[in-house]
Short mmCIF file of C-alpha atoms and ligand atoms in Angstrom, two decimals:
data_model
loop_
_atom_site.label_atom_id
_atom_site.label_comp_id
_atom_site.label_asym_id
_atom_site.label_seq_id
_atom_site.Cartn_x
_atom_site.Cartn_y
_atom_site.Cartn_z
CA UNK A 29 -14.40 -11.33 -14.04
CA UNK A 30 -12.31 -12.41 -11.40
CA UNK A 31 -11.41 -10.71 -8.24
CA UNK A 32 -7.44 -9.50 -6.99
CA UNK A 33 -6.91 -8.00 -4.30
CA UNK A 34 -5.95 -4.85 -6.15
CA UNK A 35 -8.51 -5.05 -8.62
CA UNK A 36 -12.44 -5.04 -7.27
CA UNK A 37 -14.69 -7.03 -10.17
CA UNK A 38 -16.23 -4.64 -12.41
CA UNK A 39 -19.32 -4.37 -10.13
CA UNK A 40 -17.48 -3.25 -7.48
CA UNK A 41 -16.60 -6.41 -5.47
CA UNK A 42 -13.73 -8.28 -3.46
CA UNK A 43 -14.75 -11.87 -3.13
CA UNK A 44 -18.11 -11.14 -1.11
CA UNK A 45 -17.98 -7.71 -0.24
CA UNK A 46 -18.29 -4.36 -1.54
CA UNK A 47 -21.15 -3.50 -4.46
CA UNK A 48 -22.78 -0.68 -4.93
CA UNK A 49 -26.33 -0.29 -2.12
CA UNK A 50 -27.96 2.42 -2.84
CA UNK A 51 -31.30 4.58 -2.71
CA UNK A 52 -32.58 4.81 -6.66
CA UNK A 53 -32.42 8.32 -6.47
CA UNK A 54 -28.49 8.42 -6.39
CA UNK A 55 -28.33 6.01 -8.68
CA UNK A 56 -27.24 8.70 -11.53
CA UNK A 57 -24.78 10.22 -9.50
CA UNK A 58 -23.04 7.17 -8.76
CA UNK A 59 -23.46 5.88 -11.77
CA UNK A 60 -21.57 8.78 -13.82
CA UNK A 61 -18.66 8.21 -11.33
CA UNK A 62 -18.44 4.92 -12.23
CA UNK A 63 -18.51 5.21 -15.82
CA UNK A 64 -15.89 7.65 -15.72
CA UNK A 65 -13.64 7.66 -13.04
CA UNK A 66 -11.06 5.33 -14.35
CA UNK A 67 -10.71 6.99 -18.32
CA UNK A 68 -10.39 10.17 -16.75
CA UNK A 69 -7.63 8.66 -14.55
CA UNK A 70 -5.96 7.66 -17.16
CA UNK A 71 -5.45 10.50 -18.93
CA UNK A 72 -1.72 12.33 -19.43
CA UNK A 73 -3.14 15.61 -18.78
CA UNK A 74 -4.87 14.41 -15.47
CA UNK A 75 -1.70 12.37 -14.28
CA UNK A 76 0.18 15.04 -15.33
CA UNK A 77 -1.45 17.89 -12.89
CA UNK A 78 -1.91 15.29 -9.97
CA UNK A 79 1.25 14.33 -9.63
CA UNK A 80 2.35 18.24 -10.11
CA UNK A 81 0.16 18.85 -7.27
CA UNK A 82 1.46 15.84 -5.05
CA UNK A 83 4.87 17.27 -5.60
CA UNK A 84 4.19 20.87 -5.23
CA UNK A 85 1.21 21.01 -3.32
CA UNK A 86 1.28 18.26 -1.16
CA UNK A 87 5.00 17.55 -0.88
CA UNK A 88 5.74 14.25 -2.37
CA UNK A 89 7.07 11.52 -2.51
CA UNK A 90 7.42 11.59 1.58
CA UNK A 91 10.43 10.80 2.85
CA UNK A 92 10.71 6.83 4.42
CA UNK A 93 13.13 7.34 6.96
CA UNK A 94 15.15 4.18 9.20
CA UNK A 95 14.03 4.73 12.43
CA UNK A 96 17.46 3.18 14.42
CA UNK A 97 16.18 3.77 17.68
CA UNK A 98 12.77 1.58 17.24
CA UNK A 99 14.27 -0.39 15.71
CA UNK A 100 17.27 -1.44 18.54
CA UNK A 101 14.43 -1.82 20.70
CA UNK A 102 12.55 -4.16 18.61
CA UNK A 103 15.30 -6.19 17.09
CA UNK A 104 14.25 -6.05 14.19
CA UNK A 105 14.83 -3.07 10.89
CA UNK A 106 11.66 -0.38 11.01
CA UNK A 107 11.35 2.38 8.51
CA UNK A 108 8.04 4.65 9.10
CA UNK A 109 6.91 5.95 5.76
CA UNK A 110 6.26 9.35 6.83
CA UNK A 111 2.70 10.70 5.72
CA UNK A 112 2.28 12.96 8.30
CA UNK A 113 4.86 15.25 6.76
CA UNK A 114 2.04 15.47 4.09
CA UNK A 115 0.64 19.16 3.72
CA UNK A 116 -2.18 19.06 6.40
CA UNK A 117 -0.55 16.68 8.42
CA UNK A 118 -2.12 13.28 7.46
CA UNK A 119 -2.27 11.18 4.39
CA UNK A 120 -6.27 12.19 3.12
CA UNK A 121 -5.12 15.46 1.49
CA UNK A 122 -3.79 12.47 -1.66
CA UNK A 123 -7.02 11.51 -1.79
CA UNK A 124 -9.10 15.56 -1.79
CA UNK A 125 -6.31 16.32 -4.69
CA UNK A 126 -7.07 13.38 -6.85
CA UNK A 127 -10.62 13.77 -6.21
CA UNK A 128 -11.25 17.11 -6.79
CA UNK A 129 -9.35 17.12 -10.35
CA UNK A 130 -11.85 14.06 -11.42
CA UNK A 131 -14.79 16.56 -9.73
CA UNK A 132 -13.10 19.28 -11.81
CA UNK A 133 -13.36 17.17 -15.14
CA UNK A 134 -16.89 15.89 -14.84
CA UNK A 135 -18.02 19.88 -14.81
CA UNK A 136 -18.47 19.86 -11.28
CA UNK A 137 -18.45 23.24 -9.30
CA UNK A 138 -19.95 22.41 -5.81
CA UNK A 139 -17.97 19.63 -3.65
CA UNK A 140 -19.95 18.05 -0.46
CA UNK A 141 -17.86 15.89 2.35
CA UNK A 142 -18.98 14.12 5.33
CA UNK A 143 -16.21 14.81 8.90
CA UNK A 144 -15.82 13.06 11.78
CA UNK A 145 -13.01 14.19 13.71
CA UNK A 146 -12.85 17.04 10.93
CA UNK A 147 -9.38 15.74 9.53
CA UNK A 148 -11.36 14.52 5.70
CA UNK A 149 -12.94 18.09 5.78
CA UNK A 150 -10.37 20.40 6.50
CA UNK A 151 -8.47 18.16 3.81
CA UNK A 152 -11.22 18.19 1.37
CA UNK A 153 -11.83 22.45 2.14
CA UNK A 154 -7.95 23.07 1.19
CA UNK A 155 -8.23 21.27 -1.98
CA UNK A 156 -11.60 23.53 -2.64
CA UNK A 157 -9.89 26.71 -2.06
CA UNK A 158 -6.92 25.69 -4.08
CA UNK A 159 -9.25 25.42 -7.06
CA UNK A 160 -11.89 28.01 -6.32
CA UNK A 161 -14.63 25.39 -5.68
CA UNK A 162 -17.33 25.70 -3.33
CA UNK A 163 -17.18 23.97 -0.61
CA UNK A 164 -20.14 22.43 2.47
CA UNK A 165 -18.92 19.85 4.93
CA UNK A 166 -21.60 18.16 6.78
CA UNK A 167 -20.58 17.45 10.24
CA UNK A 168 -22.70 16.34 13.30
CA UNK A 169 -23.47 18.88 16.04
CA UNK A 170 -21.61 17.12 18.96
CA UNK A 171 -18.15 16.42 16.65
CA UNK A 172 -18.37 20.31 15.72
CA UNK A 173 -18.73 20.63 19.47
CA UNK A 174 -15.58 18.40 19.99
CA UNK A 175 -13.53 19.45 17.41
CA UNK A 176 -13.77 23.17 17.59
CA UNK A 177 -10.00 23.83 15.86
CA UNK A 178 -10.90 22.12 12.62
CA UNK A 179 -14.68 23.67 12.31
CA UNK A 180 -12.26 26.84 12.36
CA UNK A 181 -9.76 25.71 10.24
CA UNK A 182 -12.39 24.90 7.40
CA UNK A 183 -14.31 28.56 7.62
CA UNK A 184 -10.68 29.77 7.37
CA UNK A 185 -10.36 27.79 4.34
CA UNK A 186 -13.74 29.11 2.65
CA UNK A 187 -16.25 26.28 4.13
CA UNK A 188 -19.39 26.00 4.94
CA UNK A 189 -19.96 23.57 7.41
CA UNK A 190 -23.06 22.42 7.99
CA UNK A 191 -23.97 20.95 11.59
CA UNK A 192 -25.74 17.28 10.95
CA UNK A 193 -28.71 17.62 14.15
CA UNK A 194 -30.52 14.31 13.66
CA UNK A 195 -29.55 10.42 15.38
CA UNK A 196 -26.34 10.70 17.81
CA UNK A 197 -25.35 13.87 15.41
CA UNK A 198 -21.78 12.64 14.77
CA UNK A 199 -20.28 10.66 11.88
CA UNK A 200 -23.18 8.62 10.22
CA UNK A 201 -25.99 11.35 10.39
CA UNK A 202 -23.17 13.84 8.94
CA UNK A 203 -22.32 10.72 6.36
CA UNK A 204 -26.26 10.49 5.62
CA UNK A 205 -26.56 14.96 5.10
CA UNK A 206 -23.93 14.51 2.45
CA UNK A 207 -26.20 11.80 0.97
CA UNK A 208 -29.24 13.61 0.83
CA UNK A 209 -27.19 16.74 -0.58
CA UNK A 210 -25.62 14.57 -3.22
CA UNK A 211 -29.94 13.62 -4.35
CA UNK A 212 -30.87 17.12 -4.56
CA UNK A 213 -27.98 18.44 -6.28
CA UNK A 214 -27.16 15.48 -8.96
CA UNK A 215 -25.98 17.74 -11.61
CA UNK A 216 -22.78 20.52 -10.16
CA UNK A 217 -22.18 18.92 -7.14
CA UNK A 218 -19.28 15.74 -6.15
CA UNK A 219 -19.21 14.16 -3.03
CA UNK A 220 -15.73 13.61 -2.20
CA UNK A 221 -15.58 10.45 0.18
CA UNK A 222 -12.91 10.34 2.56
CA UNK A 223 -11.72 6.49 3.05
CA UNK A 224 -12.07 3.41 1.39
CA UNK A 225 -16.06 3.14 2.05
CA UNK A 226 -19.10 4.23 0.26
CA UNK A 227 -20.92 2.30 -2.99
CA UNK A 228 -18.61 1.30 -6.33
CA UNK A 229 -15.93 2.77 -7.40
CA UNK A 230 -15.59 4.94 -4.23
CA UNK A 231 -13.18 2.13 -2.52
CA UNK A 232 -11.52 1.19 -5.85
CA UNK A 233 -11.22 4.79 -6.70
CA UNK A 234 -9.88 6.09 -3.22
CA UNK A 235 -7.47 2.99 -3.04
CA UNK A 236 -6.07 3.67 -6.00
CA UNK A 237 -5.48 7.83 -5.28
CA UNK A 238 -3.48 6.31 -1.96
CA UNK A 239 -1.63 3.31 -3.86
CA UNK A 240 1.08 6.29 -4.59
CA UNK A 241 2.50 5.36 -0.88
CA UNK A 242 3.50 2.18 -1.42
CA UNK A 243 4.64 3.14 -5.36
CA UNK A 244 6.93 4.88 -3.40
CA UNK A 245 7.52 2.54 -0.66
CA UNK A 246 9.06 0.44 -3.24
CA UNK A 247 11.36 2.88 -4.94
CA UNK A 248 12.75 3.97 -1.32
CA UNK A 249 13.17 0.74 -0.53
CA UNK A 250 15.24 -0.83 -3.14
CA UNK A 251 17.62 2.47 -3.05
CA UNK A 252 18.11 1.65 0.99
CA UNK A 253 18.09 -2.00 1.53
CA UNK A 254 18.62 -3.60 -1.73
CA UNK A 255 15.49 -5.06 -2.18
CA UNK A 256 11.40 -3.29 -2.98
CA UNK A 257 9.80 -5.88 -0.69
CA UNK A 258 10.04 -5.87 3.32
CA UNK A 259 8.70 -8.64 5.20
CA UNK A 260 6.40 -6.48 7.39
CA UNK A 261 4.04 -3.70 5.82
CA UNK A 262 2.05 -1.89 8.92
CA UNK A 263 -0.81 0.21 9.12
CA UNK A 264 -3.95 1.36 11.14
CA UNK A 265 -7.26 1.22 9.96
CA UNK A 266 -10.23 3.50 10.36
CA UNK A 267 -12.24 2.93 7.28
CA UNK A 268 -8.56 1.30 5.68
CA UNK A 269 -7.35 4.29 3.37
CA UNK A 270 -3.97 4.74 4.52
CA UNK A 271 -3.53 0.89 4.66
CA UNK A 272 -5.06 0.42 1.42
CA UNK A 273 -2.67 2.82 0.29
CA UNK A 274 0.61 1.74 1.82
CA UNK A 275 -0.81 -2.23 0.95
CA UNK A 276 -1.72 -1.45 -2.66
CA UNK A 277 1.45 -2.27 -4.48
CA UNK A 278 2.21 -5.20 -2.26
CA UNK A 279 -0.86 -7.11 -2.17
CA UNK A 280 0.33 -9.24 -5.58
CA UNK A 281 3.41 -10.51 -3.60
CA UNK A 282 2.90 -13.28 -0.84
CA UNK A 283 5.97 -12.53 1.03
CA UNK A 284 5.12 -9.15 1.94
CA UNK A 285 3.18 -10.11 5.61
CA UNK A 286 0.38 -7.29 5.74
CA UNK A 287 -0.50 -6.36 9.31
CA UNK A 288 -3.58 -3.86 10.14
CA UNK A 289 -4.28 -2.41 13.37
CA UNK A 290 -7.72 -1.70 14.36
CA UNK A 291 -8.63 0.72 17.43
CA UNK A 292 -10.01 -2.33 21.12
CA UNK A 293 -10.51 0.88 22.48
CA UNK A 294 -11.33 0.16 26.15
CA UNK A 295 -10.50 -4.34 25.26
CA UNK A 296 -12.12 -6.17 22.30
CA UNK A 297 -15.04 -7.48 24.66
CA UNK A 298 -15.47 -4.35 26.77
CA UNK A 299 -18.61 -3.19 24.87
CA UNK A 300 -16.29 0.19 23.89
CA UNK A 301 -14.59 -1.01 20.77
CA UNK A 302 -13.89 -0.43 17.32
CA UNK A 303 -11.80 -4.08 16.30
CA UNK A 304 -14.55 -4.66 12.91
CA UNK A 305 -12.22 -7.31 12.23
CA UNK A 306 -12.90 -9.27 15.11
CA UNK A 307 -16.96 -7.82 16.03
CA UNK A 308 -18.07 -7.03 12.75
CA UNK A 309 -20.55 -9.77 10.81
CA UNK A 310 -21.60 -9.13 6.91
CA UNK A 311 -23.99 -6.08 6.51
CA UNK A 312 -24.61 -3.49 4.45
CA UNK A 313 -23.32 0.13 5.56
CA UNK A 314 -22.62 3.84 3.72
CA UNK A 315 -23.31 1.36 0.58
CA UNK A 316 -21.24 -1.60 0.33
CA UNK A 317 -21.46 -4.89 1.67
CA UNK A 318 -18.48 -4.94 4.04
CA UNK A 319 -17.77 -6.52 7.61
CA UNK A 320 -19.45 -4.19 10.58
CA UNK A 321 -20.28 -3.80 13.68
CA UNK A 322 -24.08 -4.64 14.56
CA UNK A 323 -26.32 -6.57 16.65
CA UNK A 324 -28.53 -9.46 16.30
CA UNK A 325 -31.01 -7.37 14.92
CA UNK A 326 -28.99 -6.29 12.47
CA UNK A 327 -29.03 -2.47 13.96
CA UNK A 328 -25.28 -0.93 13.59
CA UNK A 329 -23.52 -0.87 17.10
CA UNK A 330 -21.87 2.47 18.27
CA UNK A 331 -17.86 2.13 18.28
CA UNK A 332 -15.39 3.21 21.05
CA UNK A 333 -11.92 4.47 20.49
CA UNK A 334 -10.20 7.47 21.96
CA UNK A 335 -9.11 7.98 18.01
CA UNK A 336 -11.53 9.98 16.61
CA UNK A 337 -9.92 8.71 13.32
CA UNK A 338 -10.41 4.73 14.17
CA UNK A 339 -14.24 5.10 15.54
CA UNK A 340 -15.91 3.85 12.45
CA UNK A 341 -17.82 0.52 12.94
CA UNK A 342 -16.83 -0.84 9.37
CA UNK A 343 -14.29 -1.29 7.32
CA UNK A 344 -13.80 -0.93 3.94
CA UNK A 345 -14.98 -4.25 1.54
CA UNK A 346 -11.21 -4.33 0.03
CA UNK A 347 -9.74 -4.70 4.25
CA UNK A 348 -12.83 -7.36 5.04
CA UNK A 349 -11.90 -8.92 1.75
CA UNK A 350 -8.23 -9.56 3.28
CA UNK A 351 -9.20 -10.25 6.77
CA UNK A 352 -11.73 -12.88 5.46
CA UNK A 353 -9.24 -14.27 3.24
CA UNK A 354 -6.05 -14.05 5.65
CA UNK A 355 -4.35 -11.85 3.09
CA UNK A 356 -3.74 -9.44 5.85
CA UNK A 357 -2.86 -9.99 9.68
CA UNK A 358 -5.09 -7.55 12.03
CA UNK A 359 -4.22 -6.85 15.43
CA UNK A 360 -6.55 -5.05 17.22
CA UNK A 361 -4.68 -2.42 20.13
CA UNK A 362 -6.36 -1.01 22.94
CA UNK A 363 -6.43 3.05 23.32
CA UNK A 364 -3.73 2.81 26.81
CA UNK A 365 -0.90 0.88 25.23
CA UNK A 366 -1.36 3.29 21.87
CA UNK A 367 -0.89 6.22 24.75
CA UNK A 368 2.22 4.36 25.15
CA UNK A 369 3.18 3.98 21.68
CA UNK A 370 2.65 7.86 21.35
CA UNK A 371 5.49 8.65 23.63
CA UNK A 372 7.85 6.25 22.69
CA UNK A 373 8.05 7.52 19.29
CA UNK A 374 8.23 10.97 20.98
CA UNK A 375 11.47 10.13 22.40
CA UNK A 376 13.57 7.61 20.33
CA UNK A 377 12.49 9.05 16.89
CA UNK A 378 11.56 12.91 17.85
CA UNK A 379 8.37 12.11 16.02
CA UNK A 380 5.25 12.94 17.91
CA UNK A 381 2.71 10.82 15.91
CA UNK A 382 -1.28 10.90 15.56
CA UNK A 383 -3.37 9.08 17.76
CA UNK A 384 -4.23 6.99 15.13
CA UNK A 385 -0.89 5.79 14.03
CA UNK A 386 0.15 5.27 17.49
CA UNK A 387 -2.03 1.89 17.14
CA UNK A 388 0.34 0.85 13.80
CA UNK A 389 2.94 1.50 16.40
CA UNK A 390 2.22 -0.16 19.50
CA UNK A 391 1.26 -3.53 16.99
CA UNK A 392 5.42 -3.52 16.78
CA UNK A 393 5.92 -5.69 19.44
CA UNK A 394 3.90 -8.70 18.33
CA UNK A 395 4.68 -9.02 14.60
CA UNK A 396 7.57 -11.18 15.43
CA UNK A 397 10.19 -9.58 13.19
CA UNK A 398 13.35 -10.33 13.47
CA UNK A 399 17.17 -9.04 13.53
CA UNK A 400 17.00 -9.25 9.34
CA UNK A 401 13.45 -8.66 8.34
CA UNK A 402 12.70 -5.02 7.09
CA UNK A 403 9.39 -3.58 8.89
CA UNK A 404 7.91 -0.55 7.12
CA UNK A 405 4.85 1.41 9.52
CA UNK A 406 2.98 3.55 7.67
CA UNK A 407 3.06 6.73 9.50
CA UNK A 408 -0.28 8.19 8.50
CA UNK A 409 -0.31 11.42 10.73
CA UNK A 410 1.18 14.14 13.09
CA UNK A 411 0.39 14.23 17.00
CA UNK A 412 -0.63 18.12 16.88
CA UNK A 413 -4.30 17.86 16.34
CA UNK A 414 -3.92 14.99 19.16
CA UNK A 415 -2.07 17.15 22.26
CA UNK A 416 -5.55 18.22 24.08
CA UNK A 417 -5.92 14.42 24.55
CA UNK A 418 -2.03 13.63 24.95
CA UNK A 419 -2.21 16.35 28.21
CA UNK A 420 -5.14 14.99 29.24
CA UNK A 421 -3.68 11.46 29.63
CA UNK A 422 -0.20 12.65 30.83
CA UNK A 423 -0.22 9.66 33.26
CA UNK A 424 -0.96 7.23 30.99
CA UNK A 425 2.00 8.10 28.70
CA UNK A 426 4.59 8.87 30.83
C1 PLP B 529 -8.39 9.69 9.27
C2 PLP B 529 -7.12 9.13 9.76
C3 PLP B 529 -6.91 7.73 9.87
C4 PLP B 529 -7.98 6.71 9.60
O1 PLP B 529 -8.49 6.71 8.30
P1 PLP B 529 -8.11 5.55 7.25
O2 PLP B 529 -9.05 5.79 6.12
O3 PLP B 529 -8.31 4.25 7.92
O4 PLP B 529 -6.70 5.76 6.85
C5 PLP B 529 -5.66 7.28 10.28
N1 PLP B 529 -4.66 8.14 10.60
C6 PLP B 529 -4.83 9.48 10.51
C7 PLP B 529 -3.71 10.37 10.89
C8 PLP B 529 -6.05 10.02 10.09
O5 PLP B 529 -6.22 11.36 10.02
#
């Protein structure tokens, strides 16, 4: 079986990367999943109540709104798709709801996530307490210590979360708590993985629970300019789930230019980064082959951005897949000009965007769109879980 860009081979792969690298004793787990996961997607009664709940529940389809302002400035015709009017505030909550319907339908009663920056947890808690489920997120000790809001915002919603005290006791060891979970609790319990990482079908499963973005990217676009395709699709990646989502339905059609932004953090070759595209070499991480950050030993090298959301030191296999292949453009922005992209959106659009997204935004400037071509940013998130750090680097902004 071949590879597309849209469709992984049945093993789990795009081109090199991707595959399924696990320890034997999740084997089962994963393996159930896989077996599964697209049948049960495929059913009329489980399209039927996901797309009830992404209406109802989650507030779809978002609008994609022309953005005259940004667009004046750069010459060229921007529309941001606008995720972060998305119920929680960022585009992961169409991932928890998909997710936790397939958990619901493999007799699942007990969901496990791993948080970072406690966005994927407080997405994946909501979706628990809208369907009675229990609910642990694993979280390391010094993110729970950074993110205090969100460890509150998931008790509030019913979850436990769980502090992750081993290694540097942030992402990975919280990532690697969930994994030992999942080993002793095979049978009631799903582990709902928030990007496009992890073993088979994870990435092929979580693309395809985003891919309604650009379904509706299309629609929206046709109605406003005449045509479904732009030249320009933008989007950040952290692990690449928002991209892969607002890519999905345009990766089949070569004159769509697809442009992801990953997080320089202090500069590319500062030592404090988080550009995979550009650091990363071949390796295995959270269970797929994919393109990360390491060193010559092969020993996985701690990332830098001020976004909490873009300090990952991979990306998914389906983003190294298109940055190996040139499929996709990445620009990598440092964190002080995505400052600056934070309060220019402020004040021409009235949109005060996530730290994250900023980095889509500040990429606007060297696409090299012009007067005709139709530029559509993926607006993944709101600025309100971002204004501590916005205050705290007033000067930089204004
Ligand atoms: C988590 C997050 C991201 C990064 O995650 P992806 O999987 O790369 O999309 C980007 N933007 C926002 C607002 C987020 O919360």
């Amino acid at each position: 079986m071949s590879t597309t860009y849209q469709k992984p081979t049945e093993r789990g792969y795009y081109g090199q990367f991707g595959g399924a690298f696990i320890p034997e004793m999740l084997y089962p787990n994963v393996e159930e999943l896989r077996h599964n996961y697209l049948d049960i997607m495929a059913e009329p009664a489980f399209q039927e109540e996901y797309q009830q709940l992404l209406r109802d529940y989650v507030g779809r389809p978002t609008p994609l709104f022309e953005a005259k302002r940004l667009s004046e400035k750069y010459n060229t015709r921007i529309f941001l798709k606008r995720e972060d009017l998305c119920h929680t505030g960022a585009h992961k909550v169409n991932n928890t709801v998909g997710q936790i319907l397939l958990a619901k339908r493999l007799g699942k009663t007990r969901i496990i996530a791993e948080t970072g920056a406690g966005q994927h947890g407080v997405a994946t808690a909501t979706v628990c307490a809208l369907m009675g489920m229990q609910c642990i997120v694993y979280m390391g000790e010094i993110d729970m210590e950074r993110q205090k809001p969100n460890v509150y915002r998931m008790r509030l919603l019913g979850a436990e979360v769980r502090a992750a005290m081993s290694g540097s006791r942030t992402l990975k060891d919280a990532t690697n708590e969930a994994i030992r979970d999942w080993i002793s609790n095979p049978v009631d319990t799903h582990y709902i993985i928030g990007s496009v990482v992890g073993p088979h079908p994870y990435p092929d499963l979580v693309a395809r629970l985003q891919a309604v973005i650009s379904e509706e990217m299309r629609k929206q676009l046709l109605e406003k300019t005449g045509s479904e395709l732009p030249q320009y699709v933008v989007a950040c990646v952290g692990g690449g789930s928002n991209a892969a989502g607002a890519f999905y339905h345009f990766l089949e059609e070569p004159s769509v230019k697809l442009v992801a932004v990953e997080a320089a953090g202090h500069g590319v070759n500062s030592g404090h980064s988080a550009a995979t595209s550009v650091l990363g070499k071949p390796g295995i991480i959270h269970g797929s082959r994919t393109l990360l950050m390491q060193d010559e030993d092969g020993q996985i090298t701690e990332p830098y951005s001020l976004s909490a959301g873009l300090d990952y030191p991979g990306i998914g296999p389906l983003h190294a897949f298109l940055a190996d292949s040139g499929r996709a453009r990445f620009i990598s922005i440092e964190d002080e000009p995505a400052l600056k992209a934070v309060a220019e959106c402020s004040r021409l659009e009235g949109i005060i965007p996530a730290l994250e997204t900023a980095h889509a935004l500040a990429a606007l400037g060297q696409l090299g769109a012009g007067p005709d071509d139709v530029v559509v940013v993926n607006l993944s998130g709101r600025g309100d879980k971002d204004l501590e750090t916005y205050i705290k680097y007033a000067d930089a902004i204004m």
